[in-house]
């Protein structure tokens, strides 16, 4: 397997239109199955290091890749909040999902974080209608989300009951993650019903897991799943 440092021939941005909803931007690489779909995290985009590394990896093997494919069953890769969405997608369309790979999976994260705030702080947020909280991941030093977003998220929590997902699941998490504790991945592993579940912890990795060795681990994990699924198929 050869993984280039950069994608030499990037796919072009396309847009999926939805009635009365914002357009969704995506990049698609045509190829064979199983396809790979990458879901980025909150306030992240499809131009990040993990997304580009996956595109180059899929290109090298001739597999379909979407940064979202419908022809084949797919290996769904979710980073941070994308990991939460990954689980929801697997619940909604189990027949389309061949395997799941979560990277610092932030299942229920914003709801859990909000519920852990002091009562006075939650009241202030409810009165204001939005929540601003510190982050190291942008120049402003904070993220702001609406109360409506939080309330909607409460309808999609997955950690309070068994998660009826039966496909192979791989969960990667950094033990130095200062945003989403690695214990969340352990909770996901305990909740999913699949018998084929691995949790891989990197002792010094942080939340984004975008260092060279982190990305290498992600690619090797997906490569192993493709071999497994191809053999089974």
Short mmCIF file of C-alpha atoms in Angstrom, two decimals:
data_model
loop_
_atom_site.label_atom_id
_atom_site.label_comp_id
_atom_site.label_asym_id
_atom_site.label_seq_id
_atom_site.Cartn_x
_atom_site.Cartn_y
_atom_site.Cartn_z
CA UNK A 1 0.00 0.00 0.00
CA UNK A 2 1.39 3.39 -0.98
CA UNK A 3 0.04 6.53 0.64
CA UNK A 4 1.16 9.86 -0.82
CA UNK A 5 1.64 12.89 1.40
CA UNK A 6 -0.66 14.91 -0.83
CA UNK A 7 -3.55 14.24 -3.15
CA UNK A 8 -2.20 14.97 -6.61
CA UNK A 9 -5.49 14.91 -8.49
CA UNK A 10 -8.19 16.21 -6.20
CA UNK A 11 -11.83 15.57 -6.92
CA UNK A 12 -13.98 18.62 -7.64
CA UNK A 13 -16.59 19.99 -5.27
CA UNK A 14 -20.17 19.07 -6.17
CA UNK A 15 -23.45 20.01 -4.51
CA UNK A 16 -26.49 18.00 -3.50
CA UNK A 17 -29.65 20.10 -3.49
CA UNK A 18 -32.44 19.55 -0.96
CA UNK A 19 -35.88 21.22 -1.05
CA UNK A 20 -36.07 24.05 1.50
CA UNK A 21 -32.68 23.10 2.97
CA UNK A 22 -29.10 24.33 2.37
CA UNK A 23 -27.09 22.65 -0.35
CA UNK A 24 -24.61 19.97 0.74
CA UNK A 25 -21.10 20.18 -0.69
CA UNK A 26 -19.26 16.93 -1.35
CA UNK A 27 -16.36 15.38 -3.23
CA UNK A 28 -16.80 11.99 -4.88
CA UNK A 29 -14.29 9.54 -6.28
CA UNK A 30 -15.77 6.77 -8.44
CA UNK A 31 -14.52 3.24 -7.90
CA UNK A 32 -15.33 -0.26 -6.71
CA UNK A 33 -16.95 -1.33 -3.45
CA UNK A 34 -16.97 -1.24 -0.58
CA UNK A 35 -16.99 2.52 -0.85
CA UNK A 36 -15.67 4.78 1.91
CA UNK A 37 -17.60 7.80 3.20
CA UNK A 38 -15.99 10.38 5.50
CA UNK A 39 -18.03 12.56 7.89
CA UNK A 40 -16.00 15.46 9.37
CA UNK A 41 -16.45 16.83 12.86
CA UNK A 42 -18.21 19.94 14.19
CA UNK A 43 -16.97 23.12 12.45
CA UNK A 44 -14.56 20.99 10.39
CA UNK A 45 -14.65 20.58 6.62
CA UNK A 46 -13.86 18.05 3.92
CA UNK A 47 -10.50 19.66 3.13
CA UNK A 48 -8.77 18.37 6.25
CA UNK A 49 -5.79 16.04 6.45
CA UNK A 50 -7.83 12.94 7.29
CA UNK A 51 -10.26 13.52 4.41
CA UNK A 52 -7.47 14.03 1.88
CA UNK A 53 -5.47 11.05 3.14
CA UNK A 54 -8.52 8.82 2.77
CA UNK A 55 -9.15 10.04 -0.77
CA UNK A 56 -5.59 9.25 -1.80
CA UNK A 57 -5.79 5.85 -0.12
CA UNK A 58 -9.05 4.95 -1.90
CA UNK A 59 -7.66 6.20 -5.20
CA UNK A 60 -4.61 3.94 -4.81
CA UNK A 61 -6.86 0.87 -4.35
CA UNK A 62 -9.55 1.87 -6.83
CA UNK A 63 -12.32 2.12 -4.23
CA UNK A 64 -15.20 4.58 -4.31
CA UNK A 65 -14.86 7.47 -1.88
CA UNK A 66 -17.23 10.21 -0.80
CA UNK A 67 -16.28 13.27 1.46
CA UNK A 68 -21.55 10.77 0.75
CA UNK A 69 -21.87 6.65 -2.26
CA UNK A 70 -25.05 4.88 -2.88
CA UNK A 71 -24.14 2.09 -5.30
CA UNK A 72 -22.21 -0.10 -2.85
CA UNK A 73 -22.36 -0.82 0.81
CA UNK A 74 -19.98 1.55 2.50
CA UNK A 75 -17.39 1.84 5.23
CA UNK A 76 -18.56 4.91 7.10
CA UNK A 77 -15.79 6.94 8.75
CA UNK A 78 -16.79 9.58 11.28
CA UNK A 79 -14.53 12.06 13.07
CA UNK A 80 -15.67 13.65 16.35
CA UNK A 81 -19.28 14.76 15.83
CA UNK A 82 -19.08 12.93 12.51
CA UNK A 83 -18.71 9.79 14.61
CA UNK A 84 -22.04 10.52 16.27
CA UNK A 85 -23.63 11.08 12.86
CA UNK A 86 -21.98 7.85 11.69
CA UNK A 87 -23.87 5.90 14.36
CA UNK A 88 -27.16 7.60 13.48
CA UNK A 89 -26.65 6.84 9.79
CA UNK A 90 -25.96 3.18 10.60
CA UNK A 91 -29.20 3.03 12.58
CA UNK A 92 -31.17 4.70 9.78
CA UNK A 93 -29.72 2.67 6.85
CA UNK A 94 -28.17 -0.54 8.22
CA UNK A 95 -28.46 -2.28 4.85
CA UNK A 96 -26.02 0.23 3.31
CA UNK A 97 -23.33 0.01 6.00
CA UNK A 98 -20.51 -2.53 5.71
CA UNK A 99 -18.44 -1.24 8.64
CA UNK A 100 -17.93 1.78 10.90
CA UNK A 101 -14.71 3.58 11.82
CA UNK A 102 -15.03 6.23 14.52
CA UNK A 103 -12.25 8.71 15.23
CA UNK A 104 -12.62 10.41 18.62
CA UNK A 105 -16.32 9.61 18.37
CA UNK A 106 -18.31 12.38 20.07
CA UNK A 107 -21.52 10.45 20.69
CA UNK A 108 -24.03 12.58 22.64
CA UNK A 109 -21.18 15.00 23.36
CA UNK A 110 -22.88 18.40 23.23
CA UNK A 111 -25.90 17.17 25.16
CA UNK A 112 -23.67 15.60 27.83
CA UNK A 113 -21.55 18.75 28.08
CA UNK A 114 -24.59 21.02 28.34
CA UNK A 115 -26.24 18.85 30.98
CA UNK A 116 -23.09 18.97 33.10
CA UNK A 117 -23.16 22.78 33.33
CA UNK A 118 -24.30 24.51 36.54
CA UNK A 119 -28.03 25.24 36.66
CA UNK A 120 -27.39 29.01 36.61
CA UNK A 121 -25.27 28.72 33.45
CA UNK A 122 -27.91 26.62 31.70
CA UNK A 123 -30.57 29.18 32.57
CA UNK A 124 -28.43 31.97 31.09
CA UNK A 125 -27.97 29.98 27.88
CA UNK A 126 -31.70 29.28 27.64
CA UNK A 127 -32.49 32.97 28.11
CA UNK A 128 -29.90 34.03 25.54
CA UNK A 129 -30.86 31.31 23.06
CA UNK A 130 -27.27 30.32 22.29
CA UNK A 131 -24.23 28.74 23.91
CA UNK A 132 -20.65 29.95 23.46
CA UNK A 133 -17.85 27.76 24.75
CA UNK A 134 -14.04 27.87 24.45
CA UNK A 135 -12.08 25.91 21.86
CA UNK A 136 -8.48 25.65 20.71
CA UNK A 137 -9.52 24.80 17.17
CA UNK A 138 -10.24 28.22 15.65
CA UNK A 139 -8.83 31.75 15.71
CA UNK A 140 -11.78 33.16 17.65
CA UNK A 141 -11.13 30.78 20.53
CA UNK A 142 -14.79 29.83 20.88
CA UNK A 143 -17.70 28.09 19.20
CA UNK A 144 -21.30 29.28 19.37
CA UNK A 145 -24.31 27.06 18.81
CA UNK A 146 -27.99 27.81 19.05
CA UNK A 147 -30.24 26.44 21.75
CA UNK A 148 -32.40 24.98 18.97
CA UNK A 149 -29.40 22.93 17.84
CA UNK A 150 -28.95 21.57 21.35
CA UNK A 151 -32.62 20.75 21.75
CA UNK A 152 -32.63 18.94 18.41
CA UNK A 153 -29.50 17.00 19.43
CA UNK A 154 -31.31 15.69 22.50
CA UNK A 155 -33.57 13.72 20.15
CA UNK A 156 -30.61 11.83 18.72
CA UNK A 157 -28.69 10.60 21.76
CA UNK A 158 -27.49 7.01 21.45
CA UNK A 159 -25.67 6.10 24.67
CA UNK A 160 -28.68 5.61 26.93
CA UNK A 161 -29.64 2.23 25.46
CA UNK A 162 -28.19 -0.60 23.32
CA UNK A 163 -27.20 0.49 19.81
CA UNK A 164 -28.54 -2.08 17.30
CA UNK A 165 -25.56 -2.00 14.96
CA UNK A 166 -24.27 -5.42 13.87
CA UNK A 167 -21.51 -4.57 11.38
CA UNK A 168 -17.77 -4.44 12.25
CA UNK A 169 -16.92 -1.35 14.33
CA UNK A 170 -13.49 0.19 14.87
CA UNK A 171 -13.08 3.05 17.34
CA UNK A 172 -9.86 5.10 17.43
CA UNK A 173 -9.29 7.63 20.22
CA UNK A 174 -6.45 9.67 21.68
CA UNK A 175 -5.89 9.46 25.42
CA UNK A 176 -4.77 13.11 25.41
CA UNK A 177 -8.11 14.21 23.90
CA UNK A 178 -9.06 17.38 25.77
CA UNK A 179 -12.43 17.74 24.03
CA UNK A 180 -14.09 14.32 24.04
CA UNK A 181 -12.85 11.85 26.69
CA UNK A 182 -11.67 8.52 25.31
CA UNK A 183 -14.09 6.82 27.69
CA UNK A 184 -16.86 7.83 25.25
CA UNK A 185 -15.46 5.38 22.70
CA UNK A 186 -15.50 2.71 25.38
CA UNK A 187 -19.17 3.50 26.03
CA UNK A 188 -19.95 3.18 22.33
CA UNK A 189 -18.15 -0.16 22.22
CA UNK A 190 -20.20 -1.40 25.15
CA UNK A 191 -23.49 -0.20 23.66
CA UNK A 192 -23.23 -1.49 20.08
CA UNK A 193 -24.59 -5.01 19.62
CA UNK A 194 -21.94 -6.04 17.11
CA UNK A 195 -19.58 -8.81 18.24
CA UNK A 196 -16.82 -7.46 16.00
CA UNK A 197 -15.72 -4.31 17.85
CA UNK A 198 -12.19 -3.02 18.44
CA UNK A 199 -11.18 0.05 20.44
CA UNK A 200 -7.70 1.40 19.68
CA UNK A 201 -6.26 4.02 22.03
CA UNK A 202 -3.24 6.18 21.19
CA UNK A 203 -1.56 7.30 24.38
CA UNK A 204 -0.32 10.69 23.19
CA UNK A 205 -2.88 11.50 20.48
CA UNK A 206 -5.17 14.51 20.86
CA UNK A 207 -8.72 15.14 19.67
CA UNK A 208 -8.21 15.73 15.97
CA UNK A 209 -5.88 12.76 15.50
CA UNK A 210 -4.31 14.46 12.47
CA UNK A 211 -0.65 13.71 13.13
CA UNK A 212 1.17 11.50 10.63
CA UNK A 213 1.01 8.37 12.80
CA UNK A 214 -2.67 9.01 13.64
CA UNK A 215 -3.59 9.17 9.96
CA UNK A 216 -1.47 6.10 9.27
CA UNK A 217 -3.43 4.18 11.91
CA UNK A 218 -6.74 5.34 10.41
CA UNK A 219 -5.72 4.25 6.91
CA UNK A 220 -4.35 0.89 8.08
CA UNK A 221 -7.56 0.26 10.03
CA UNK A 222 -9.69 0.89 6.93
CA UNK A 223 -7.33 -1.15 4.76
CA UNK A 224 -7.73 -4.09 7.15
CA UNK A 225 -11.52 -3.74 7.04
CA UNK A 226 -11.53 -3.68 3.23
CA UNK A 227 -9.47 -6.89 3.21
CA UNK A 228 -11.85 -8.47 5.71
CA UNK A 229 -14.99 -7.43 3.82
CA UNK A 230 -13.56 -8.44 0.45
CA UNK A 231 -12.63 -11.87 1.81
CA UNK A 232 -16.07 -12.35 3.33
CA UNK A 233 -17.71 -11.17 0.12
#
